[in-house]
Amino acid sequence: MTTSEFLEYMNSGRQVTAENDVHQAMHRLSQDAIRITMEINSRYHTPEEINALMSELVGEPVEVGLFPPFNTDCGKNIHLGKGVFINSGCKFQDQGGIYIGDGALIGHNTVLATLNHGLLPEERHDLIPKPIHIGKNVWIGSNSTILPGVTIGDNAVIGAGSVVTKNIPENMIAVGCPAKVIRSILDQTQI
């Protein structure tokens, strides 16, 4: 299975049964991602070197700010806009697709998870991919977790330590576990 065939399958949202061709391709891509992220994380790199390694990881040219360490278990289904900043300790599980808009800020130790497992015991090793969409100029606070299928609208702010289980509209501040919208960023009366 080629990388493009793998991505087409994963982006369809269909369940991945354990040990099929898609699952095997996932393991192959994981090894490549481990190799590249180990290089990113093993020693100092200039910003230009980081961008070259991240471009190799995602399979297309990118210009991002990244403070290592950074981990992902695939890499090929990460889509980064211009001016994205990823702080240290972030973990991206991108098989289901991660789309990050221009100017987004991803805080320390953020986890973006795009896979669920089947709930039935006989399907527990199966994987269910769902993409994460993060809009332009979103700020995700440190130690947050964004779960499969979530969309965060442009300019939204996610408070530190939040677990985002549902979509967050644009221009909103959401905090907590599970994250709940507390107000608009445009409401200056509560500042």
Short mmCIF file of C-alpha atoms in Angstrom, two decimals, residues 67-162:
data_model
loop_
_atom_site.label_atom_id
_atom_site.label_comp_id
_atom_site.label_asym_id
_atom_site.label_seq_id
_atom_site.Cartn_x
_atom_site.Cartn_y
_atom_site.Cartn_z
CA PHE A 67 10.61 23.79 20.06
CA PRO A 68 11.56 20.11 20.53
CA PRO A 69 10.87 17.59 21.75
CA PHE A 70 8.09 16.75 19.32
CA ASN A 71 6.52 13.35 18.67
CA THR A 72 4.17 11.90 16.12
CA ASP A 73 3.38 8.34 15.14
CA CYS A 74 2.78 8.95 11.42
CA GLY A 75 3.57 12.47 10.23
CA LYS A 76 2.18 12.16 6.72
CA ASN A 77 -1.32 13.40 7.65
CA ILE A 78 -0.22 16.64 9.35
CA HIS A 79 -1.13 19.81 7.43
CA LEU A 80 0.44 23.02 8.78
CA GLY A 81 -0.44 26.57 7.79
CA LYS A 82 1.99 29.46 7.69
CA GLY A 83 3.37 30.82 10.93
CA VAL A 84 2.24 27.88 13.10
CA PHE A 85 4.16 27.57 16.37
CA ILE A 86 4.42 24.22 18.19
CA ASN A 87 5.91 24.43 21.68
CA SER A 88 7.95 21.70 23.36
CA GLY A 89 6.56 18.33 24.38
CA CYS A 90 3.69 18.14 21.87
CA LYS A 91 2.41 14.78 20.67
CA PHE A 92 0.45 14.45 17.43
CA GLN A 93 -1.40 11.22 16.58
CA ASP A 94 -2.13 12.24 13.01
CA GLN A 95 -3.31 9.14 11.14
CA GLY A 96 -6.85 10.55 11.02
CA GLY A 97 -5.62 13.97 9.81
CA ILE A 98 -4.48 17.09 11.65
CA TYR A 99 -5.14 20.44 9.94
CA ILE A 100 -3.68 23.53 11.65
CA GLY A 101 -4.45 26.98 10.24
CA ASP A 102 -2.12 29.93 9.74
CA GLY A 103 -0.77 31.57 12.87
CA ALA A 104 -2.00 28.92 15.33
CA LEU A 105 -0.10 28.54 18.62
CA ILE A 106 0.11 25.08 20.15
CA GLY A 107 1.16 25.16 23.84
CA HIS A 108 3.58 22.90 25.71
CA ASN A 109 2.65 19.22 26.02
CA THR A 110 -0.47 19.45 23.88
CA VAL A 111 -1.84 16.13 22.60
CA LEU A 112 -3.76 15.96 19.32
CA ALA A 113 -5.34 12.49 19.00
CA THR A 114 -7.17 11.45 15.81
CA LEU A 115 -7.80 7.77 16.52
CA ASN A 116 -10.34 5.93 18.64
CA HIS A 117 -10.64 2.18 19.20
CA GLY A 118 -13.73 0.07 18.68
CA LEU A 119 -15.82 -0.22 21.84
CA LEU A 120 -16.83 -3.85 21.43
CA PRO A 121 -14.23 -6.28 22.82
CA GLU A 122 -13.90 -8.04 19.45
CA GLU A 123 -13.20 -4.65 17.78
CA ARG A 124 -10.94 -3.21 20.50
CA HIS A 125 -7.82 -3.41 18.31
CA ASP A 126 -9.57 -1.76 15.38
CA LEU A 127 -8.98 1.95 14.79
CA ILE A 128 -11.50 4.66 13.91
CA PRO A 129 -9.89 7.77 12.37
CA LYS A 130 -11.44 11.24 12.64
CA PRO A 131 -9.63 14.47 11.73
CA ILE A 132 -8.85 17.44 13.94
CA HIS A 133 -9.24 20.90 12.41
CA ILE A 134 -7.64 23.86 14.19
CA GLY A 135 -8.48 27.24 12.68
CA LYS A 136 -6.35 30.28 11.98
CA ASN A 137 -4.84 32.14 14.95
CA VAL A 138 -6.09 29.58 17.48
CA TRP A 139 -4.21 29.50 20.78
CA ILE A 140 -4.17 26.15 22.56
CA GLY A 141 -2.91 26.40 26.15
CA SER A 142 -0.33 24.05 27.64
CA ASN A 143 -1.23 20.48 28.58
CA SER A 144 -4.44 20.44 26.55
CA THR A 145 -5.79 17.39 24.74
CA ILE A 146 -7.82 17.64 21.54
CA LEU A 147 -9.82 14.49 20.75
CA PRO A 148 -10.75 12.90 17.40
CA GLY A 149 -13.23 14.71 15.17
CA VAL A 150 -12.94 18.11 16.91
CA THR A 151 -12.95 21.40 15.00
CA ILE A 152 -11.72 24.56 16.73
CA GLY A 153 -12.84 27.73 14.95
CA ASP A 154 -10.61 30.63 13.92
CA ASN A 155 -9.24 32.83 16.73
CA ALA A 156 -10.53 30.55 19.52
CA VAL A 157 -8.57 30.13 22.76
CA ILE A 158 -8.35 26.81 24.61
CA GLY A 159 -7.39 27.21 28.27
CA ALA A 160 -4.42 25.32 29.67
CA GLY A 161 -5.17 21.76 30.75
CA SER A 162 -8.42 21.51 28.80
#
